[in-house]
């Protein structure tokens, strides 16, 4: 046991003071207290890289099933500071491990790990303390890879050289392939070209080590003389979701192959030479061209072997420039004819042949001589001029010597095309000035060959050759192929989608004609423009509902001095896709409609929107349930009822309305519509008791006043005030006036005075509701038979079925006799007419007041109903809250009463 606890001295140099104290306590404690010290436990957790700070990795205490409620409490500690400790924090009381503020990056933490090895592991040692609970826990945290790195090429521009005579399907490895620090499927998966120009494609091969190498494949014949290089973008794509892309410029250089031979611009050249021509005179300049490039285009000039040695010595041929000069003295006494055959040699080619015929004219005296004096820059008879030179810029003076003293018949003129003229200089004799007549344009013509010809009267012709090279200047701005680029792209496109390739040309040469493309200041940041190729891409997914059209400027700038530029407009139209379902402006709709609403009247309008355009945004509405009662306008959304609705049959309707757009596939949404019918006073009260006008009730004469005799019970199908019933006695027949009274609210009939007379009492009861604008009512006849018993029922029935007489509104005194006697009338009260007149007057005034009140109420009610109808037409659902439901329940209870 003590051997297993031995700690080597070398270990103590890395142990903190705190750990040393802990180990000292272990040695001074009983052996049973650290029995588990020799057995270290291991916990393995697995997390993904890049988790935010404070993310729970695992709980050491819970995973070891430790009792954290012990006393003293269990504590957890990281005994030493390893590099891995900076990535985690440990809760000393719960043992929970969290990510720290230092982000865990697998590529930084384990740069040498690969998917074929063990992987990336963070190793930690955790101590469980105090000494009586001590354990050493080995914690391993496996860090899994996520796709957080995009492929990267080692250089921004990759050059691949392809000979122009390459066979179709030939393969060229792109050695500078992309790398991705991520593992497995998150690494580089494929390569592709933004533009293959119709002559290239890209293939990918995997070597034994699993590395992918892109190969450029030629799919069509190449011709360097037609196009000497192709510039596009090569894209490396990984396997993440979404995939990440890496981009580099791929410059495919078509190398020259000697597939062209030199050709002379002129195969026959005639030169006239006078016998007194001075040595070194420039006779002619031969010019041959080869479309090839570099060493394949090197041309050397030489005489054919058929040219005699004497002629070669007399006429010097420059093998590089093709200039023929007079190298010796010509015999002035005799004329001669020379035929010079000149060869233009190219590498591996049959020489091109040109013939120069030299006619030597015999002269008796010294011939005229043309002596040039150059004003413009000149070297070896070649004058260079900038194209920016203004018109009438001087080039050279030509002085004619050895002419006739009189100078008569001598003519000096200029041969050759171009904006030049040769004129006598002012009044000086035999002086001629060569100058330009118009500005020179390098883009139209780069060189001119002129001949100054002198003729005398004897037919002597003297020629002096001048070659003028035009130097290019940055006088042309780049020109876009089109001033407006209109591009259409569907929304929800993948990021870094190709949009178009801008093309601009500059007629200037060298760097002055190289074009760089840039975005204007008004271009959104989501668009990217490749500076050299002009490839326009969008870095993110577009949403037509967010923005339908993007319009911005692009610039093409050359590299000359000063720089020149041109501008074009790019209009990008985002095409719609059916990616938005219809949406009602409200989650649900509630419409309040008065019952008996006319059929096909408009109940309300359901407004629905669809952010898509065209057919994708066209919405049709349909009723899912209740289509036999309701109908909806599919386009406008107007809801109508097929027939008038009766609240007493059904007070509330719940409809499901579906909105479907016209896209492919179509999208839809649902909403619920609640139609609440408002009560209209269209039902009069219905008397349930008494059941008929022929029924009666026995009342004992001994009944005490205040006793409830019977009750008139009626119901009204309407609700609210339309169902509140009032009872009143409007006519009486028989018995003593005022013997009975009725409660206007309950319909309870009570006895008001003692019954001294027996017989039949008939009360005409009016049952009226409180509806607006006109209350409805019903009437019922309440028959009360006052007697101890019913001994002669047939007599009572005869009274009930007898001829009805008018019952007066005012109470009248009826004298009722016994069953065997007919009732008689007593004398009326002598003041009765006066009382009746006063009553009628009061009743008339009361009716006038009631009429005026009703008229005012009707006016207000009509205005209220108009406001209510307008409110119902507003396309807003009204939520029926608890107060409205309570009010409905109260009105329902009133109607039930």
mmCIF file of C-alpha atoms in Angstrom, residues 581-589 606-609 619-625 655-661 667-673:
data_model
loop_
_atom_site.group_PDB
_atom_site.id
_atom_site.type_symbol
_atom_site.label_atom_id
_atom_site.label_comp_id
_atom_site.label_asym_id
_atom_site.label_seq_id
_atom_site.Cartn_x
_atom_site.Cartn_y
_atom_site.Cartn_z
ATOM 1 C CA UNK A 581 -47.481 32.170 -47.917
ATOM 2 C CA UNK A 582 -50.525 34.451 -47.876
ATOM 3 C CA UNK A 583 -51.070 36.283 -44.611
ATOM 4 C CA UNK A 584 -54.278 37.704 -43.221
ATOM 5 C CA UNK A 585 -53.901 41.149 -41.704
ATOM 6 C CA UNK A 586 -55.455 39.779 -38.502
ATOM 7 C CA UNK A 587 -55.074 36.460 -36.778
ATOM 8 C CA UNK A 588 -58.867 36.108 -36.635
ATOM 9 C CA UNK A 589 -61.875 38.168 -37.621
ATOM 10 C CA UNK A 606 -61.169 39.824 -45.099
ATOM 11 C CA UNK A 607 -57.946 41.515 -46.096
ATOM 12 C CA UNK A 608 -55.067 39.227 -46.978
ATOM 13 C CA UNK A 609 -51.597 40.026 -48.292
ATOM 14 C CA UNK A 619 -54.510 35.062 -53.547
ATOM 15 C CA UNK A 620 -57.835 33.234 -53.749
ATOM 16 C CA UNK A 621 -60.091 32.840 -50.704
ATOM 17 C CA UNK A 622 -62.389 29.909 -50.007
ATOM 18 C CA UNK A 623 -64.570 28.740 -47.140
ATOM 19 C CA UNK A 624 -63.458 25.463 -45.612
ATOM 20 C CA UNK A 625 -66.668 24.921 -43.626
ATOM 21 C CA UNK A 655 -65.933 29.770 -40.290
ATOM 22 C CA UNK A 656 -62.483 28.638 -41.419
ATOM 23 C CA UNK A 657 -61.292 30.701 -44.371
ATOM 24 C CA UNK A 658 -58.359 29.472 -46.470
ATOM 25 C CA UNK A 659 -56.172 31.777 -48.571
ATOM 26 C CA UNK A 660 -54.233 30.056 -51.386
ATOM 27 C CA UNK A 661 -51.722 31.811 -53.629
ATOM 28 C CA UNK A 667 -48.859 28.088 -50.322
ATOM 29 C CA UNK A 668 -51.803 28.759 -48.047
ATOM 30 C CA UNK A 669 -52.884 29.946 -44.628
ATOM 31 C CA UNK A 670 -56.040 29.742 -42.520
ATOM 32 C CA UNK A 671 -57.959 32.137 -40.342
ATOM 33 C CA UNK A 672 -61.082 31.801 -38.258
ATOM 34 C CA UNK A 673 -64.013 34.143 -38.770
#
